[in-house]
């Protein structure tokens, strides 16, 4: 929200231009006056509204490129452009990764207070935008929002060949295993496999797993074998079976193979 507007009014008449020097001087001062915020004398004071009136100097902030696994913070200024006390009733975010803090909840007329927002980039990938909702007693803006955006470096960028197989460990597990906990069949495939084999098993980082001829026992057995014990070439494909150090039971793997067979037979939408 724009708080101040700079207006630059100069009264002059062509007859005033007695020399080129004067013309230059006038042009120069006009430029100086209208550029930047130093033009205090000519700037209009902010308009004061009746009652409490919430305003943000800038409701959006972009951190740009940041690392994964760090805490970064930004301070928003909340202003009261009204003529009575602005009360900040609550500040809410939808993600535990975004923590807002305000030391005071009452902002006097003409004053500004800090809203500090800390973003934890752990287990984030790519561009992330979080909304912070600010509830106040401003009758015209009971709820207003500020936004933070960050572009988190991809965790996958510098993985070594050995790292690639650690899908089920540490923070990797959050996306590569835990999302699939308690699921089976199609849902389990979507949680544990789709990121590498495509949403409909059409292939992505890993090869297509459907359609294939799952009626041929060797085809189904091969898919079950590699899913359980991993690829011999081990290009990002570790074994998912418990016995092979993975997170899945034999039954869960069966349910995925069954889903792939149904998908291949056109039985899945
Ligand atoms: C925030 C969720 C998330 C986390 C955390 C995560 N991954 Fe991934 N991973 C994905 C997604 C989604 C893909 C699909 C490809 C892509 O979008 O990069 C993927 C793809 C991969 C691939 C195949 C692509 C390639 O570069 O070969 C490997 C290997 C991989 N992840 C390993 C890991 C490892 C190891 C970790 C832990 C250091 C990890 N991932 C952490 C979501 C995640
Ligand atoms: C991190 C990425 C990644 C994830 C997650 C992943 N795969 Fe793979 N998968 C691959 C890659 C890469 C290959 C190819 C390996 C190779 O070249 O031998 C592969 C190969 C396979 C193969 C062998 C295909 C063939 O033609 O021989 C099967 C079957 C398979 N994956 C099933 C699964 C299933 C089922 C899941 C989920 C439980 C899964 N994969 C999860 C990356 C992944």
Tab-separated table of C-alpha atoms and ligand atoms in Angstrom:
chain	number	residue	atom	x	y	z
A	1	UNK	CA	0.000	0.000	0.000
A	2	UNK	CA	1.280	3.426	-0.899
A	3	UNK	CA	1.427	5.570	2.169
A	4	UNK	CA	2.710	8.836	0.804
A	5	UNK	CA	2.350	10.373	-2.592
A	6	UNK	CA	4.898	12.866	-3.794
A	7	UNK	CA	3.424	15.756	-5.663
A	8	UNK	CA	5.698	18.225	-7.304
A	9	UNK	CA	4.128	21.537	-8.191
A	10	UNK	CA	6.185	24.445	-9.428
A	11	UNK	CA	4.790	27.671	-10.631
A	12	UNK	CA	6.647	29.184	-13.522
A	13	UNK	CA	6.090	31.063	-16.724
A	14	UNK	CA	8.077	31.002	-19.984
A	15	UNK	CA	9.048	34.623	-19.524
A	16	UNK	CA	10.997	33.564	-16.462
A	17	UNK	CA	13.494	31.829	-18.694
A	18	UNK	CA	15.963	34.631	-19.144
A	19	UNK	CA	18.933	32.409	-19.838
A	20	UNK	CA	19.784	28.815	-20.672
A	21	UNK	CA	21.505	28.497	-17.346
A	22	UNK	CA	18.255	29.319	-15.626
A	23	UNK	CA	16.393	26.791	-17.765
A	24	UNK	CA	18.923	24.110	-16.808
A	25	UNK	CA	18.692	25.058	-13.158
A	26	UNK	CA	14.921	24.811	-13.223
A	27	UNK	CA	14.971	21.465	-15.006
A	28	UNK	CA	17.564	20.138	-12.593
A	29	UNK	CA	15.683	21.219	-9.524
A	30	UNK	CA	12.473	19.804	-10.949
A	31	UNK	CA	14.187	16.442	-11.410
A	32	UNK	CA	15.723	16.521	-7.945
A	33	UNK	CA	12.406	17.436	-6.456
A	34	UNK	CA	10.462	14.658	-8.083
A	35	UNK	CA	12.988	11.851	-7.743
A	36	UNK	CA	13.446	10.137	-4.434
A	37	UNK	CA	11.677	10.793	-1.208
A	38	UNK	CA	13.659	13.844	-0.122
A	39	UNK	CA	11.009	16.122	-1.495
A	40	UNK	CA	9.533	16.379	1.984
A	41	UNK	CA	8.305	19.937	1.789
A	42	UNK	CA	6.124	19.230	-1.188
A	43	UNK	CA	4.908	15.794	-0.229
A	44	UNK	CA	1.384	15.405	1.019
A	45	UNK	CA	1.018	14.032	4.528
A	46	UNK	CA	-0.678	10.600	4.631
A	47	UNK	CA	-4.414	10.812	4.760
A	48	UNK	CA	-5.827	10.091	8.178
A	49	UNK	CA	-9.004	8.051	8.186
A	50	UNK	CA	-11.613	7.882	10.877
A	51	UNK	CA	-11.316	4.859	13.160
A	52	UNK	CA	-8.462	2.328	13.041
A	53	UNK	CA	-6.955	1.825	9.571
A	54	UNK	CA	-4.419	-0.940	8.906
A	55	UNK	CA	-1.769	-0.516	6.197
A	56	UNK	CA	1.399	-2.369	5.221
A	57	UNK	CA	4.408	-0.609	3.754
A	58	UNK	CA	4.807	-3.608	1.485
A	59	UNK	CA	2.622	-6.679	1.905
A	60	UNK	CA	4.844	-8.977	-0.195
A	61	UNK	CA	8.423	-9.999	0.389
A	62	UNK	CA	10.566	-12.271	-1.751
A	63	UNK	CA	13.681	-13.763	-0.142
A	64	UNK	CA	14.942	-14.847	-3.569
A	65	UNK	CA	17.148	-17.940	-3.662
A	66	UNK	CA	17.768	-19.564	-0.287
A	67	UNK	CA	19.234	-22.815	1.037
A	68	UNK	CA	17.180	-25.763	2.198
A	69	UNK	CA	17.182	-26.308	5.977
A	70	UNK	CA	17.682	-22.713	7.136
A	71	UNK	CA	15.568	-20.257	9.102
A	72	UNK	CA	15.175	-16.855	7.475
A	73	UNK	CA	13.195	-13.888	8.703
A	74	UNK	CA	11.581	-10.759	7.393
A	75	UNK	CA	10.074	-7.810	9.241
A	76	UNK	CA	6.874	-6.316	7.872
A	77	UNK	CA	5.768	-2.860	9.067
A	78	UNK	CA	2.143	-2.584	10.049
A	79	UNK	CA	0.924	1.000	10.168
A	80	UNK	CA	-2.138	2.617	11.646
A	81	UNK	CA	-3.323	5.322	9.249
A	82	UNK	CA	-6.471	5.894	11.257
A	83	UNK	CA	-7.246	8.183	14.168
A	84	UNK	CA	-8.016	5.585	16.845
A	85	UNK	CA	-6.040	2.632	18.217
A	86	UNK	CA	-5.544	-0.276	15.807
A	87	UNK	CA	-5.778	-3.615	17.592
A	88	UNK	CA	-4.103	-6.639	15.998
A	89	UNK	CA	-6.329	-9.443	17.220
A	90	UNK	CA	-4.441	-12.437	15.848
A	91	UNK	CA	-1.876	-13.381	13.258
A	92	UNK	CA	-2.255	-16.798	11.608
A	93	UNK	CA	-0.295	-18.952	9.192
A	94	UNK	CA	-1.285	-22.249	7.616
A	95	UNK	CA	2.126	-23.927	7.923
A	96	UNK	CA	4.198	-24.800	10.991
A	97	UNK	CA	7.165	-23.704	8.896
A	98	UNK	CA	6.051	-20.047	9.075
A	99	UNK	CA	6.124	-18.420	12.506
A	100	UNK	CA	4.888	-14.837	12.949
A	101	UNK	CA	5.741	-12.735	16.025
A	102	UNK	CA	4.430	-9.328	17.073
A	103	UNK	CA	5.599	-7.824	20.341
A	104	UNK	CA	2.636	-5.468	20.706
A	105	UNK	CA	-0.926	-5.888	19.638
A	106	UNK	CA	-2.000	-2.251	19.796
A	107	UNK	CA	-0.797	0.331	17.312
A	108	UNK	CA	-1.480	3.994	18.090
A	109	UNK	CA	-2.638	6.398	15.330
A	110	UNK	CA	0.236	7.368	13.049
A	111	UNK	CA	2.515	4.650	14.449
A	112	UNK	CA	3.986	1.516	12.868
A	113	UNK	CA	4.932	-1.765	14.549
A	114	UNK	CA	6.982	-4.769	13.457
A	115	UNK	CA	5.549	-8.107	12.403
A	116	UNK	CA	8.473	-10.533	12.254
A	117	UNK	CA	7.969	-13.666	10.177
A	118	UNK	CA	10.399	-16.593	10.333
A	119	UNK	CA	10.345	-19.182	7.550
A	120	UNK	CA	11.979	-22.575	8.047
A	121	UNK	CA	13.019	-23.932	4.646
A	122	UNK	CA	13.553	-27.509	5.845
A	123	UNK	CA	12.096	-30.086	3.437
A	124	UNK	CA	11.027	-27.431	0.972
A	125	UNK	CA	11.795	-27.492	-2.724
A	126	UNK	CA	11.522	-24.805	-5.362
A	127	UNK	CA	9.355	-21.694	-5.026
A	128	UNK	CA	7.318	-21.543	-1.849
A	129	UNK	CA	4.812	-18.787	-0.990
A	130	UNK	CA	3.246	-18.501	2.456
A	131	UNK	CA	0.351	-16.287	3.464
A	132	UNK	CA	0.252	-14.644	6.885
A	133	UNK	CA	-3.229	-13.543	7.897
A	134	UNK	CA	-3.549	-10.472	10.085
A	135	UNK	CA	-6.853	-9.966	11.912
A	136	UNK	CA	-7.567	-6.476	13.294
A	137	UNK	CA	-10.294	-4.127	14.445
A	138	UNK	CA	-10.111	-2.149	11.186
A	139	UNK	CA	-13.782	-2.302	10.117
A	140	UNK	CA	-12.787	-2.188	6.441
A	141	UNK	CA	-10.090	-4.887	6.718
A	142	UNK	CA	-10.914	-7.280	9.549
A	143	UNK	CA	-8.632	-9.751	7.765
A	144	UNK	CA	-5.686	-8.707	5.652
A	145	UNK	CA	-2.668	-10.667	4.492
A	146	UNK	CA	1.042	-10.405	3.881
A	147	UNK	CA	3.016	-12.920	1.811
A	148	UNK	CA	6.545	-14.277	1.857
A	149	UNK	CA	8.114	-16.124	-1.028
A	150	UNK	CA	11.385	-18.043	-1.189
A	151	UNK	CA	13.011	-20.144	-3.865
A	152	UNK	CA	14.558	-23.035	-1.979
A	153	UNK	CA	17.608	-24.752	-3.462
A	154	UNK	CA	16.857	-28.291	-4.604
A	155	UNK	CA	17.994	-30.879	-2.072
A	156	UNK	CA	18.762	-33.181	-4.974
A	157	UNK	CA	21.329	-30.973	-6.624
A	158	UNK	CA	24.609	-32.309	-5.308
A	159	UNK	CA	23.714	-35.897	-4.515
A	160	UNK	CA	26.421	-38.494	-5.095
A	161	UNK	CA	25.574	-41.913	-6.518
A	162	UNK	CA	25.605	-43.335	-2.983
A	163	UNK	CA	23.394	-40.494	-1.645
A	164	UNK	CA	20.784	-41.282	-4.272
A	165	UNK	CA	20.038	-44.584	-2.634
A	166	UNK	CA	19.413	-43.051	0.798
A	167	UNK	CA	15.795	-42.334	-0.008
A	168	UNK	CA	14.506	-43.739	3.248
A	169	UNK	CA	16.885	-41.959	5.590
A	170	UNK	CA	16.726	-38.651	7.462
A	171	UNK	CA	14.847	-35.822	5.771
A	172	UNK	CA	14.702	-37.755	2.491
A	173	UNK	CA	12.226	-40.087	4.179
A	174	UNK	CA	9.738	-37.240	4.654
A	175	UNK	CA	8.948	-37.188	0.935
A	176	UNK	CA	10.200	-40.550	-0.256
A	177	UNK	CA	8.633	-42.834	2.316
A	178	UNK	CA	6.543	-41.254	5.075
A	179	UNK	CA	3.939	-39.845	2.690
A	180	UNK	CA	3.110	-43.418	1.805
A	181	UNK	CA	2.715	-44.723	5.349
A	182	UNK	CA	-0.505	-46.681	5.769
A	183	UNK	CA	-1.388	-46.561	2.060
A	184	UNK	CA	-1.557	-49.321	-0.521
A	185	UNK	CA	-2.081	-49.931	-4.227
A	186	UNK	CA	-2.618	-46.818	-6.314
A	187	UNK	CA	-2.259	-44.435	-3.357
A	188	UNK	CA	0.994	-46.038	-2.267
A	189	UNK	CA	2.333	-45.900	-5.816
A	190	UNK	CA	1.422	-42.192	-6.024
A	191	UNK	CA	3.179	-41.475	-2.726
A	192	UNK	CA	6.333	-43.579	-3.100
A	193	UNK	CA	6.916	-44.160	-6.805
A	194	UNK	CA	5.140	-41.528	-8.920
A	195	UNK	CA	7.775	-38.836	-8.324
A	196	UNK	CA	10.242	-40.959	-10.294
A	197	UNK	CA	8.020	-43.123	-12.505
A	198	UNK	CA	5.312	-40.588	-13.368
A	199	UNK	CA	1.804	-40.077	-12.016
A	200	UNK	CA	0.372	-42.824	-14.201
A	201	UNK	CA	3.584	-44.890	-14.294
A	202	UNK	CA	4.275	-43.484	-17.759
A	203	UNK	CA	7.953	-42.957	-16.901
A	204	UNK	CA	9.966	-39.951	-15.690
A	205	UNK	CA	13.369	-40.234	-13.974
A	206	UNK	CA	12.740	-43.983	-13.957
A	207	UNK	CA	11.279	-46.055	-16.820
A	208	UNK	CA	7.574	-46.512	-17.596
A	209	UNK	CA	5.996	-49.288	-15.516
A	210	UNK	CA	2.689	-49.252	-17.385
A	211	UNK	CA	1.391	-50.274	-19.743
A	212	UNK	CA	3.236	-53.593	-19.614
A	213	UNK	CA	1.988	-57.112	-20.114
A	214	UNK	CA	1.467	-58.076	-16.480
A	215	UNK	CA	-0.355	-61.266	-17.579
A	216	UNK	CA	3.032	-62.666	-18.519
A	217	UNK	CA	4.328	-63.991	-15.196
A	218	UNK	CA	7.939	-62.992	-15.926
A	219	UNK	CA	6.923	-59.343	-16.408
A	220	UNK	CA	5.092	-59.139	-13.090
A	221	UNK	CA	7.890	-61.049	-11.367
A	222	UNK	CA	10.540	-58.664	-12.700
A	223	UNK	CA	8.640	-55.583	-11.526
A	224	UNK	CA	8.160	-57.168	-8.115
A	225	UNK	CA	11.827	-58.190	-7.953
A	226	UNK	CA	13.219	-54.725	-8.779
A	227	UNK	CA	10.693	-52.955	-6.552
A	228	UNK	CA	11.681	-55.236	-3.685
A	229	UNK	CA	15.443	-55.448	-4.077
A	230	UNK	CA	16.297	-52.475	-6.260
A	231	UNK	CA	17.855	-52.163	-9.665
A	232	UNK	CA	21.115	-53.963	-10.350
A	233	UNK	CA	22.386	-50.745	-11.861
A	234	UNK	CA	21.174	-48.862	-8.797
A	235	UNK	CA	20.416	-45.591	-10.527
A	236	UNK	CA	18.238	-44.049	-7.808
A	237	UNK	CA	16.267	-47.279	-7.434
A	238	UNK	CA	16.905	-48.855	-4.039
A	239	UNK	CA	14.992	-51.914	-2.862
A	240	UNK	CA	11.720	-50.983	-1.157
A	241	UNK	CA	11.264	-54.271	0.697
A	242	UNK	CA	11.936	-54.381	4.457
A	243	UNK	CA	14.369	-57.276	3.965
A	244	UNK	CA	16.361	-55.120	1.554
A	245	UNK	CA	16.448	-52.157	3.954
A	246	UNK	CA	13.361	-50.510	2.514
A	247	UNK	CA	10.121	-49.371	4.185
A	248	UNK	CA	7.540	-51.676	2.545
A	249	UNK	CA	6.153	-55.099	3.385
A	250	UNK	CA	5.840	-57.809	0.705
A	251	UNK	CA	2.064	-57.301	0.836
A	252	UNK	CA	2.382	-53.573	0.159
A	253	UNK	CA	4.635	-54.262	-2.825
A	254	UNK	CA	2.123	-56.845	-4.126
A	255	UNK	CA	-0.574	-54.149	-3.938
A	256	UNK	CA	1.526	-51.829	-6.109
A	257	UNK	CA	2.178	-54.536	-8.715
A	258	UNK	CA	-1.558	-55.289	-8.747
A	259	UNK	CA	-2.303	-51.611	-9.346
A	260	UNK	CA	0.228	-51.471	-12.209
A	261	UNK	CA	-1.401	-54.537	-13.770
A	262	UNK	CA	-4.858	-52.938	-13.515
A	263	UNK	CA	-3.534	-49.698	-14.941
A	264	UNK	CA	-2.015	-51.618	-17.869
A	265	UNK	CA	-5.271	-53.490	-18.470
A	266	UNK	CA	-7.108	-50.160	-18.630
A	267	UNK	CA	-9.015	-50.906	-15.435
A	268	UNK	CA	-7.863	-47.705	-13.751
A	269	UNK	CA	-9.264	-44.403	-14.979
B	1	LIG	C1	10.508	-32.150	-0.403
B	1	LIG	C2	10.348	-33.535	-0.777
B	1	LIG	C3	11.612	-34.294	-1.090
B	1	LIG	C4	12.674	-34.482	-0.269
B	1	LIG	C5	12.875	-33.961	1.142
B	1	LIG	C6	13.593	-35.312	-0.986
B	1	LIG	N1	13.086	-35.605	-2.217
B	1	LIG	FE1	13.986	-36.729	-3.634
B	1	LIG	N2	12.494	-36.297	-4.943
B	1	LIG	C7	11.371	-35.575	-4.642
B	1	LIG	C8	10.602	-35.400	-5.861
B	1	LIG	C9	9.276	-34.667	-5.972
B	1	LIG	C10	11.319	-36.037	-6.884
B	1	LIG	C11	10.926	-36.117	-8.359
B	1	LIG	C12	11.897	-35.385	-9.222
B	1	LIG	C13	12.021	-33.930	-8.873
B	1	LIG	O1	11.032	-33.205	-8.882
B	1	LIG	O2	13.164	-33.493	-8.571
B	1	LIG	C14	12.487	-36.603	-6.269
B	1	LIG	C15	13.436	-37.318	-6.952
B	1	LIG	C16	14.527	-37.935	-6.364
B	1	LIG	C17	15.478	-38.750	-7.066
B	1	LIG	C18	15.448	-39.088	-8.524
B	1	LIG	C19	15.938	-37.911	-9.308
B	1	LIG	C20	17.412	-37.925	-9.448
B	1	LIG	O3	17.998	-36.824	-9.327
B	1	LIG	O4	17.969	-38.996	-9.668
B	1	LIG	C21	16.396	-39.153	-6.152
B	1	LIG	C22	17.580	-40.041	-6.396
B	1	LIG	C23	16.026	-38.562	-4.888
B	1	LIG	N3	14.877	-37.839	-5.055
B	1	LIG	C24	16.730	-38.720	-3.735
B	1	LIG	C25	16.518	-37.989	-2.593
B	1	LIG	C26	17.404	-37.999	-1.451
B	1	LIG	C27	18.648	-38.854	-1.325
B	1	LIG	C28	16.868	-37.134	-0.541
B	1	LIG	C29	17.441	-36.742	0.801
B	1	LIG	C30	18.748	-36.127	0.749
B	1	LIG	C31	15.653	-36.607	-1.120
B	1	LIG	N4	15.473	-37.144	-2.357
B	1	LIG	C32	14.808	-35.710	-0.490
B	1	LIG	C33	11.023	-35.064	-3.416
B	1	LIG	C34	11.870	-34.998	-2.320
B	2	LIG	C1	14.064	-41.840	-6.562
B	2	LIG	C2	13.494	-42.260	-7.785
B	2	LIG	C3	12.753	-43.564	-7.795
B	2	LIG	C4	11.744	-43.961	-6.955
B	2	LIG	C5	11.167	-43.221	-5.784
B	2	LIG	C6	11.301	-45.248	-7.433
B	2	LIG	N1	12.008	-45.620	-8.529
B	2	LIG	FE1	11.847	-47.340	-9.561
B	2	LIG	N2	13.382	-46.814	-10.737
B	2	LIG	C7	14.046	-45.620	-10.695
B	2	LIG	C8	15.080	-45.623	-11.709
B	2	LIG	C9	16.030	-44.466	-12.004
B	2	LIG	C10	15.029	-46.864	-12.331
B	2	LIG	C11	15.925	-47.384	-13.445
B	2	LIG	C12	17.086	-48.091	-12.798
B	2	LIG	C13	17.940	-48.772	-13.816
B	2	LIG	O1	18.298	-48.152	-14.810
B	2	LIG	O2	18.231	-49.984	-13.611
B	2	LIG	C14	13.955	-47.602	-11.705
B	2	LIG	C15	13.593	-48.862	-12.049
B	2	LIG	C16	12.472	-49.501	-11.575
B	2	LIG	C17	12.000	-50.765	-12.046
B	2	LIG	C18	12.652	-51.623	-13.112
B	2	LIG	C19	12.085	-51.240	-14.435
B	2	LIG	C20	12.658	-52.066	-15.581
B	2	LIG	O3	12.225	-51.821	-16.690
B	2	LIG	O4	13.516	-52.922	-15.338
B	2	LIG	C21	10.860	-51.051	-11.367
B	2	LIG	C22	9.977	-52.252	-11.533
B	2	LIG	C23	10.634	-49.952	-10.461
B	2	LIG	N3	11.626	-49.039	-10.607
B	2	LIG	C24	9.548	-49.870	-9.600
B	2	LIG	C25	9.388	-48.877	-8.650
B	2	LIG	C26	8.308	-48.833	-7.712
B	2	LIG	C27	7.145	-49.800	-7.669
B	2	LIG	C28	8.534	-47.760	-6.910
B	2	LIG	C29	7.746	-47.315	-5.701
B	2	LIG	C30	7.620	-48.317	-4.662
B	2	LIG	C31	9.736	-47.111	-7.384
B	2	LIG	N4	10.215	-47.819	-8.454
B	2	LIG	C32	10.256	-45.960	-6.851
B	2	LIG	C33	13.803	-44.584	-9.830
B	2	LIG	C34	12.911	-44.607	-8.782
